[in-house]
Amino acid sequence: MLTRQSLRASRRTLLQFLLSSPLLLAARPGAALEELVETIARCEPDLSPAGELIASPADAINVFDFRAVAKQTLSPGHYAFLATGVDHERGLHANRAGFGRFGLRPRRMVDVRGLDTATEILGTQVSCPIVLAPAGMQTTFHPEGELAVARAAKSTDQLQILSTLSGKSLDQVLEARGAPVWFMLVTPRLWPVTRFQIKKAEEAGCNVVVLTTDYVGFGSQDRLRRFRGPGDPFPSTESRECQSCHGPSTGGRIGRILTAFGQDPLEFASDALTLDWDYVDRIRDATSMKLVLKGILTHEDASIAVERGVDGIIVSNHGAKQMDNSLSTIEVLPEIVHAVAGRIPVMIDSGFRRGTDVFTALALGASAVCIGRPYLWGLAAFGEPGVEGVLRVLSREFETVMRHMGTRNVASISRDFVQPT
Ligand SMILES: Cc1cc2nc3c(=O)[nH]c(=O)nc-3n(C[C@H](O)[C@H](O)[C@H](O)COP(=O)(O)O)c2cc1C
């Protein structure tokens, strides 16, 4: 039972949380952008010739071609929101460097005619084990946001995970996708809010709820903060464009987006963002949807998740956007796969940019790989065709690696194909 006082305290806490959100960014060009671009380039070398931008998704050679266009298209503040990690960006670097710790062992003279990349994840059939990770406020990158992504997922027959912080409503997205999406839940520790969101997702037709476990506050977003104006909590609004999204009404607007259902979450606000395993039990028992935990990084937590009857895990460090100095996800994948021992599917994200990366994760025991920034680059660069372009580039690369490795279908990819270097 919520008293008026606890409701007021809860509202204050939620408002503080919302105000610290990276969504509240103003575009503020300057030296910070140059530094950001340099940092990102160090973490993810850009393979496109300097200064050359692709004119259409069909021209893309790899996913970095979309990033180059996104960088030109977005305001510096929005590009910073997309690109940055936290602290010294060691996590961004580690996520890419981790792949260098594994080498592939191809088999020869295998008949790979009729090669098939299709697979199934928790009852969802997909054309390829590459999944669109949840990302908040995709309208930041393109006006069509999550709808463009849904249409691209539909045309390529791939799985979309929709963030609670979606810029478009769940119903709109489901209509655009024409099939169930997985619903990613970020919730304050306040049961009415959690139950409300789960029920809405369930009634809308989602078959899986993905609980994000690392949303316990924001890390030290040093670089991102340089793009915020003075006088936080509300950033300066240097241009009309910024004012339209970051004006004084932002708290309410973002608040409504928090639920993704047009409800004002301040009515339900919580005094805590931290969840615990009992809360996971409560969510599991309150829904017929399958429950997946996103953000697991240790074998200890993976084992508890299995014991608690969770249906799947996404090994993720949030694309290094929450905390720095964690190991790369590809490095921790083996211990988690070992702990889970095939009882539930293990998925993975953070730093996946090539078909080879996807193959490596599958060989180490992952059922599928989620991508975040690459499809957001595509979205920012060209809208729906850009997302589709990114998915086609990565699927094509994955198929090529499967061919080289002598694997005819996803089920035939095993631990025998990879070895630590
Ligand atoms: C702009 C942006 C917004 C994100 N928003 C969310 C979110 O709302 N919920 C969530 O669980 N993860 C969120 N993530 C993390 C992604 O789901 C995913 O874990 C991460 O992007 C994977 O790393 P990658 O970007 O290197 O592929 C976000 C990531 C980015 C880049």
Coordinates of C-alpha atoms and ligand atoms in Angstrom, one line a residue:
M1 CA 0.0 0.0 0.0
L2 CA 1.5 3.3 -1.0
T3 CA 1.2 6.3 1.3
R4 CA 1.1 9.8 0.0
Q5 CA 4.6 10.3 1.6
S6 CA 6.2 7.2 0.2
L7 CA 4.8 8.1 -3.2
R8 CA 6.3 11.6 -3.0
A9 CA 9.7 10.1 -2.0
S10 CA 9.4 7.6 -4.7
R11 CA 8.7 10.2 -7.3
R12 CA 11.7 12.2 -6.2
T13 CA 13.9 9.1 -6.6
L14 CA 12.6 8.3 -10.0
L15 CA 12.9 11.8 -11.1
Q16 CA 16.5 11.9 -10.0
F17 CA 17.1 8.7 -11.9
L18 CA 15.4 10.1 -15.0
L19 CA 17.4 13.3 -14.8
S20 CA 20.6 11.4 -14.7
S21 CA 19.6 9.5 -17.8
P22 CA 21.8 9.9 -20.9
L23 CA 18.6 10.5 -22.8
L24 CA 18.7 14.0 -21.4
L25 CA 21.6 15.1 -23.6
A26 CA 22.0 18.3 -25.4
A27 CA 24.0 18.5 -28.6
R28 CA 27.1 20.5 -27.8
P29 CA 29.7 20.3 -30.5
G30 CA 33.3 21.0 -29.7
A31 CA 36.6 19.5 -28.8
A32 CA 34.9 16.8 -26.9
L33 CA 33.6 15.3 -30.1
E34 CA 37.0 15.1 -31.6
E35 CA 38.2 13.3 -28.5
L36 CA 35.3 10.9 -28.6
V37 CA 35.8 10.1 -32.2
E38 CA 39.5 9.4 -31.6
T39 CA 38.7 7.2 -28.6
I40 CA 36.1 5.2 -30.5
A41 CA 38.4 4.8 -33.4
R42 CA 41.0 3.3 -31.1
C43 CA 38.5 0.8 -29.8
E44 CA 37.0 0.0 -33.1
P45 CA 39.3 0.8 -36.0
D46 CA 37.3 2.1 -39.0
L47 CA 38.1 0.1 -42.0
S48 CA 36.5 2.5 -44.5
P49 CA 38.9 4.7 -46.4
A50 CA 39.1 8.1 -44.7
G51 CA 36.4 10.5 -45.6
E52 CA 34.5 8.1 -47.9
L53 CA 30.9 7.7 -47.0
I54 CA 28.6 5.1 -48.6
A55 CA 25.6 6.5 -50.4
S56 CA 23.3 3.6 -49.8
P57 CA 23.1 0.4 -47.7
A58 CA 23.9 -1.7 -50.7
D59 CA 27.3 -0.1 -50.9
A60 CA 28.3 -1.2 -47.5
I61 CA 31.3 -3.6 -47.2
N62 CA 31.1 -4.0 -43.5
V63 CA 29.1 -2.6 -40.6
F64 CA 31.7 0.2 -39.9
D65 CA 30.5 1.8 -43.2
F66 CA 27.2 2.5 -41.5
R67 CA 28.9 3.9 -38.4
A68 CA 30.8 6.5 -40.6
V69 CA 27.5 7.7 -42.0
A70 CA 25.8 7.7 -38.6
K71 CA 28.6 9.9 -37.3
Q72 CA 27.9 12.5 -40.0
T73 CA 24.1 12.3 -39.6
L74 CA 23.6 12.5 -35.9
S75 CA 24.1 15.6 -33.7
P76 CA 27.3 15.2 -31.6
G77 CA 25.3 14.7 -28.4
H78 CA 23.3 11.9 -30.0
Y79 CA 26.3 10.3 -31.5
A80 CA 28.0 10.4 -28.1
F81 CA 25.0 8.7 -26.5
L82 CA 25.4 5.9 -29.1
A83 CA 29.1 5.6 -29.0
T84 CA 30.4 6.1 -25.5
G85 CA 31.1 3.6 -22.8
V86 CA 32.2 4.7 -19.3
D87 CA 35.3 5.8 -17.4
H88 CA 38.3 5.3 -19.7
E89 CA 36.4 3.3 -22.2
R90 CA 38.5 0.2 -21.3
G91 CA 35.3 -1.9 -21.6
L92 CA 34.7 -0.8 -25.2
H93 CA 38.3 -1.8 -26.0
A94 CA 38.1 -5.1 -24.1
N95 CA 34.9 -6.2 -25.8
R96 CA 36.7 -6.1 -29.2
A97 CA 40.1 -7.3 -27.9
G98 CA 38.5 -10.4 -26.3
F99 CA 37.9 -12.0 -29.7
G100 CA 41.7 -12.1 -30.2
R101 CA 41.9 -14.6 -27.4
F102 CA 40.2 -17.3 -29.5
G103 CA 41.2 -18.9 -32.8
L104 CA 39.1 -20.9 -35.1
R105 CA 39.8 -24.5 -36.3
P106 CA 38.2 -25.0 -39.7
R107 CA 37.4 -28.5 -41.1
R108 CA 38.0 -29.2 -44.8
M109 CA 36.3 -31.3 -47.5
V110 CA 32.9 -30.8 -46.0
D111 CA 29.9 -30.6 -48.4
V112 CA 28.3 -27.3 -47.4
R113 CA 25.8 -27.1 -50.2
G114 CA 22.4 -26.0 -48.9
L115 CA 24.0 -24.2 -46.0
D116 CA 21.4 -23.1 -43.5
T117 CA 21.8 -20.3 -40.9
A118 CA 18.3 -20.6 -39.5
T119 CA 17.8 -21.6 -35.8
E120 CA 15.4 -21.4 -33.0
I121 CA 15.7 -19.5 -29.7
L122 CA 13.2 -20.2 -26.9
G123 CA 10.5 -21.1 -29.4
T124 CA 11.3 -18.2 -31.7
Q125 CA 12.3 -19.2 -35.2
V126 CA 14.9 -16.9 -36.8
S127 CA 16.7 -16.8 -40.1
C128 CA 20.0 -16.3 -38.4
P129 CA 21.3 -16.4 -34.8
I130 CA 21.8 -12.6 -34.8
V131 CA 19.3 -10.7 -32.6
L132 CA 18.6 -7.0 -32.3
A133 CA 19.5 -6.1 -28.7
P134 CA 17.2 -3.8 -26.7
A135 CA 18.2 -0.1 -27.0
G136 CA 16.3 2.7 -25.5
M137 CA 14.9 5.7 -27.4
Q138 CA 15.7 4.8 -30.9
T139 CA 13.8 7.8 -32.1
T140 CA 17.0 9.7 -31.0
F141 CA 18.7 8.1 -34.1
H142 CA 15.8 8.2 -36.6
P143 CA 12.3 9.5 -36.4
E144 CA 10.9 6.1 -37.2
G145 CA 13.0 4.5 -34.4
E146 CA 11.8 1.1 -33.2
L147 CA 9.2 0.9 -36.1
A148 CA 12.0 1.0 -38.7
V149 CA 13.9 -1.6 -36.7
A150 CA 10.7 -3.8 -36.5
R151 CA 10.2 -3.6 -40.3
A152 CA 13.8 -4.5 -41.0
A153 CA 13.5 -7.4 -38.5
K154 CA 10.4 -8.5 -40.4
S155 CA 12.0 -8.4 -43.8
T156 CA 15.1 -10.3 -42.7
D157 CA 13.1 -12.6 -40.3
Q158 CA 15.2 -11.8 -37.3
L159 CA 14.4 -11.3 -33.6
Q160 CA 13.9 -7.9 -32.1
I161 CA 14.1 -7.2 -28.4
L162 CA 12.2 -4.1 -27.5
S163 CA 13.4 -1.8 -24.7
T164 CA 11.0 -0.6 -22.0
L165 CA 12.5 2.8 -22.9
S166 CA 11.2 2.5 -26.4
G167 CA 10.4 5.7 -28.4
K168 CA 7.4 3.9 -29.9
S169 CA 4.6 2.0 -28.2
L170 CA 4.7 -1.8 -27.9
D171 CA 1.5 -2.1 -29.9
Q172 CA 2.9 0.0 -32.8
V173 CA 6.1 -2.1 -32.8
L174 CA 4.2 -5.4 -32.8
E175 CA 2.1 -4.3 -35.6
A176 CA 5.2 -3.2 -37.6
R177 CA 7.0 -6.5 -36.8
G178 CA 3.9 -8.7 -37.6
A179 CA 5.2 -11.2 -35.0
P180 CA 6.0 -11.3 -31.3
V181 CA 9.0 -9.3 -30.2
W182 CA 10.7 -10.0 -26.9
F183 CA 10.0 -7.4 -24.2
M184 CA 13.0 -6.0 -22.3
L185 CA 12.0 -5.0 -18.8
V186 CA 13.7 -2.4 -16.8
T187 CA 11.7 -1.7 -13.7
P188 CA 11.9 0.1 -10.4
R189 CA 11.5 -2.2 -7.4
L190 CA 7.8 -1.4 -7.1
W191 CA 5.6 -4.3 -7.8
P192 CA 2.6 -2.4 -9.3
V193 CA 4.9 -1.0 -12.0
T194 CA 6.6 -4.3 -12.6
R195 CA 3.3 -6.2 -12.7
F196 CA 1.7 -3.6 -14.9
Q197 CA 4.5 -3.8 -17.5
I198 CA 4.6 -7.6 -17.5
K199 CA 0.9 -7.9 -18.0
K200 CA 0.9 -5.3 -20.8
A201 CA 3.6 -7.1 -22.6
E202 CA 1.9 -10.5 -22.1
E203 CA -1.4 -9.2 -23.3
A204 CA 0.1 -7.6 -26.3
G205 CA 1.5 -11.0 -27.4
C206 CA 5.1 -11.0 -26.3
N207 CA 6.4 -14.5 -25.5
V208 CA 9.6 -13.6 -23.7
V209 CA 10.4 -11.0 -21.1
V210 CA 14.1 -10.0 -20.8
L211 CA 14.9 -8.6 -17.4
T212 CA 17.9 -6.2 -17.6
T213 CA 19.9 -6.9 -14.5
D214 CA 22.6 -4.2 -14.8
Y215 CA 20.3 -1.2 -14.8
V216 CA 21.1 -0.2 -11.2
G217 CA 22.1 3.3 -12.0
F218 CA 24.6 4.8 -14.4
G219 CA 28.4 4.5 -14.4
S220 CA 30.8 7.3 -14.8
Q221 CA 29.8 8.5 -18.2
D222 CA 32.7 11.0 -18.4
R223 CA 32.7 11.5 -22.2
L224 CA 29.0 11.5 -22.5
R225 CA 28.7 14.2 -19.8
R226 CA 30.9 16.6 -21.8
F227 CA 28.1 16.8 -24.3
R228 CA 25.7 18.0 -21.6
G229 CA 25.3 21.6 -21.1
P230 CA 26.0 23.4 -17.9
G231 CA 23.4 23.6 -15.2
D232 CA 22.3 20.0 -15.0
P233 CA 19.9 18.4 -14.4
F234 CA 18.4 20.1 -17.5
P235 CA 21.1 20.5 -20.1
S236 CA 21.5 23.8 -21.9
T237 CA 19.4 24.0 -25.0
E238 CA 21.5 25.7 -27.5
S239 CA 19.4 25.0 -30.5
R240 CA 15.7 24.7 -31.3
E241 CA 16.3 21.0 -32.1
C242 CA 17.7 20.3 -28.7
Q243 CA 14.9 22.3 -27.0
S244 CA 12.2 20.1 -28.6
C245 CA 13.5 17.0 -26.9
H246 CA 15.4 18.2 -23.9
G247 CA 13.2 21.1 -22.7
P248 CA 11.7 21.4 -19.2
S249 CA 8.9 18.9 -19.9
T250 CA 11.5 16.2 -20.5
G251 CA 11.2 14.6 -17.1
G252 CA 7.5 13.8 -17.8
R253 CA 8.1 12.8 -21.3
I254 CA 10.9 10.4 -20.5
G255 CA 8.9 9.2 -17.6
R256 CA 6.0 8.2 -19.9
I257 CA 8.5 6.5 -22.2
L258 CA 9.8 4.5 -19.2
T259 CA 6.7 2.4 -19.2
A260 CA 6.5 2.3 -23.0
F261 CA 2.7 2.2 -22.7
G262 CA 1.8 5.9 -22.5
Q263 CA 1.4 5.8 -18.7
D264 CA 3.0 8.3 -16.4
P265 CA 5.4 6.2 -14.2
L266 CA 5.6 9.0 -11.7
E267 CA 2.3 7.7 -10.5
F268 CA 4.0 4.4 -9.6
A269 CA 7.5 5.6 -8.9
S270 CA 9.8 3.6 -6.8
D271 CA 12.3 4.3 -4.1
A272 CA 14.8 1.8 -5.3
L273 CA 16.2 0.6 -8.6
T274 CA 18.0 -2.5 -7.2
L275 CA 16.4 -5.9 -7.6
D276 CA 17.3 -9.2 -6.0
W277 CA 16.7 -12.9 -6.7
D278 CA 13.5 -12.9 -4.8
Y279 CA 12.2 -10.2 -7.1
V280 CA 13.2 -12.4 -10.0
D281 CA 11.2 -15.3 -8.5
R282 CA 8.2 -12.9 -8.2
I283 CA 8.5 -11.9 -11.9
R284 CA 8.9 -15.5 -13.0
D285 CA 5.8 -16.5 -11.0
A286 CA 3.7 -13.6 -12.3
T287 CA 3.9 -14.3 -16.0
S288 CA 3.5 -17.1 -18.5
M289 CA 6.1 -15.4 -20.7
K290 CA 9.6 -17.0 -20.6
L291 CA 12.0 -15.1 -18.5
V292 CA 15.5 -14.2 -19.7
L293 CA 18.1 -12.4 -17.6
K294 CA 20.3 -9.9 -19.4
G295 CA 23.6 -8.7 -18.0
I296 CA 24.9 -12.0 -16.4
L297 CA 28.7 -12.0 -16.3
T298 CA 29.7 -14.7 -13.8
H299 CA 29.2 -18.5 -13.5
E300 CA 27.9 -17.9 -10.0
D301 CA 25.0 -15.8 -11.2
A302 CA 24.4 -18.1 -14.1
S303 CA 24.1 -21.1 -11.7
I304 CA 21.7 -19.2 -9.5
A305 CA 19.6 -18.2 -12.5
V306 CA 19.3 -21.8 -13.6
E307 CA 18.3 -22.8 -10.0
R308 CA 15.7 -20.1 -9.9
G309 CA 14.0 -21.5 -13.0
V310 CA 15.0 -18.7 -15.4
D311 CA 14.6 -19.7 -19.0
G312 CA 17.6 -18.1 -20.6
I313 CA 20.6 -15.8 -20.1
I314 CA 22.2 -13.0 -22.1
V315 CA 25.8 -12.6 -21.2
S316 CA 26.2 -8.9 -21.5
N317 CA 28.1 -5.9 -20.1
H318 CA 25.6 -3.5 -21.8
G319 CA 28.1 -2.7 -24.5
A320 CA 30.4 -1.4 -21.8
K321 CA 27.9 1.4 -21.1
Q322 CA 27.3 0.7 -17.5
M323 CA 30.7 -0.1 -15.9
D324 CA 34.3 -0.3 -17.0
N325 CA 37.0 -2.8 -16.4
S326 CA 34.7 -5.8 -16.7
L327 CA 36.1 -8.7 -18.7
S328 CA 35.0 -8.9 -22.3
T329 CA 31.8 -11.0 -22.6
I330 CA 33.4 -13.5 -25.0
E331 CA 36.0 -14.2 -22.3
V332 CA 33.4 -15.0 -19.6
L333 CA 31.2 -17.0 -22.0
P334 CA 33.0 -20.3 -21.5
E335 CA 32.6 -20.3 -17.7
I336 CA 28.9 -19.5 -18.0
V337 CA 28.3 -22.1 -20.6
H338 CA 30.1 -24.6 -18.4
A339 CA 27.9 -23.7 -15.4
V340 CA 24.7 -23.8 -17.3
A341 CA 25.6 -27.1 -18.9
G342 CA 23.0 -26.9 -21.6
R343 CA 20.0 -26.6 -19.3
I344 CA 19.0 -23.2 -20.7
P345 CA 20.1 -21.2 -23.7
V346 CA 22.9 -18.8 -23.3
M347 CA 23.0 -15.7 -25.5
I348 CA 25.6 -13.0 -25.6
D349 CA 26.2 -9.4 -26.7
S350 CA 28.7 -6.5 -26.4
G351 CA 31.2 -5.8 -29.1
F352 CA 30.0 -8.1 -31.9
R353 CA 30.8 -6.6 -35.2
R354 CA 31.7 -9.4 -37.6
G355 CA 30.4 -12.8 -38.7
T356 CA 33.5 -14.3 -37.3
D357 CA 32.7 -12.9 -33.9
V358 CA 29.2 -14.5 -34.1
F359 CA 30.7 -17.9 -35.1
T360 CA 33.2 -17.8 -32.3
A361 CA 30.5 -17.2 -29.7
L362 CA 28.4 -20.1 -31.1
A363 CA 31.4 -22.4 -31.1
L364 CA 31.9 -21.5 -27.4
G365 CA 28.3 -22.6 -26.7
A366 CA 26.1 -19.5 -27.2
S367 CA 22.7 -20.1 -28.9
A368 CA 22.6 -16.6 -30.4
V369 CA 24.4 -13.2 -30.5
C370 CA 22.7 -9.8 -29.9
I371 CA 24.0 -6.7 -31.6
G372 CA 23.4 -3.2 -30.3
R373 CA 25.4 -0.3 -31.9
P374 CA 25.8 -1.8 -35.4
Y375 CA 22.1 -1.8 -36.1
L376 CA 21.7 1.6 -34.5
W377 CA 24.4 2.9 -36.9
G378 CA 22.3 1.5 -39.7
L379 CA 19.2 3.1 -38.3
A380 CA 20.9 6.5 -37.9
A381 CA 22.4 6.3 -41.3
F382 CA 19.5 5.2 -43.5
G383 CA 16.5 4.3 -41.3
E384 CA 14.8 0.9 -42.0
P385 CA 17.0 0.1 -45.1
G386 CA 20.1 0.8 -43.0
V387 CA 19.0 -1.6 -40.2
E388 CA 18.2 -4.2 -42.9
G389 CA 21.6 -3.5 -44.6
V390 CA 23.5 -4.1 -41.3
L391 CA 21.6 -7.4 -40.7
R392 CA 22.3 -8.5 -44.3
V393 CA 26.0 -7.7 -44.0
L394 CA 26.4 -9.6 -40.8
S395 CA 24.3 -12.5 -41.9
R396 CA 26.3 -12.7 -45.1
E397 CA 29.6 -12.6 -43.1
F398 CA 28.3 -15.3 -40.8
E399 CA 27.3 -17.5 -43.7
T400 CA 30.7 -17.1 -45.2
V401 CA 32.5 -18.1 -42.0
M402 CA 30.2 -21.1 -41.7
R403 CA 31.2 -22.1 -45.2
H404 CA 34.9 -21.7 -44.4
M405 CA 34.6 -23.6 -41.2
G406 CA 32.8 -26.6 -42.8
T407 CA 29.6 -26.2 -40.9
R408 CA 26.4 -26.8 -42.8
N409 CA 23.9 -25.6 -40.2
V410 CA 23.9 -23.9 -36.8
A411 CA 23.5 -27.2 -34.9
S412 CA 26.8 -28.4 -36.3
I413 CA 28.8 -25.5 -34.8
S414 CA 30.6 -26.9 -31.7
R415 CA 33.5 -26.4 -29.3
D416 CA 35.7 -28.4 -31.6
F417 CA 35.8 -25.3 -33.9
V418 CA 37.5 -22.9 -31.5
Q419 CA 40.5 -22.9 -29.3
P420 CA 42.0 -20.3 -26.9
T421 CA 45.1 -18.7 -28.4
Ligands
LIG1 C1 22.2 3.6 -27.3 C2 22.1 2.4 -26.5 C3 20.9 2.2 -25.7 C4 20.8 1.0 -25.0 N1 19.6 0.9 -24.2 C5 19.5 -0.3 -23.6 C6 18.3 -0.5 -22.8 O1 17.3 0.3 -22.8 N2 18.2 -1.7 -22.2 C7 19.2 -2.7 -22.2 O2 19.0 -3.7 -21.6 N3 20.3 -2.5 -22.9 C8 20.5 -1.3 -23.6 N4 21.6 -1.1 -24.3 C9 22.6 -2.2 -24.3 C10 22.3 -3.2 -25.5 O3 21.1 -3.9 -25.3 C11 23.4 -4.2 -25.7 O4 23.7 -4.8 -24.5 C12 24.7 -3.5 -26.2 O5 24.5 -2.5 -27.1 C13 25.6 -4.5 -26.9 O6 26.8 -4.0 -27.2 P1 27.2 -3.4 -28.6 O7 26.5 -2.1 -28.7 O8 28.7 -3.3 -28.5 O9 26.7 -4.4 -29.7 C14 21.8 0.0 -25.0 C15 22.9 0.2 -25.8 C16 23.1 1.4 -26.6 C17 24.3 1.5 -27.5

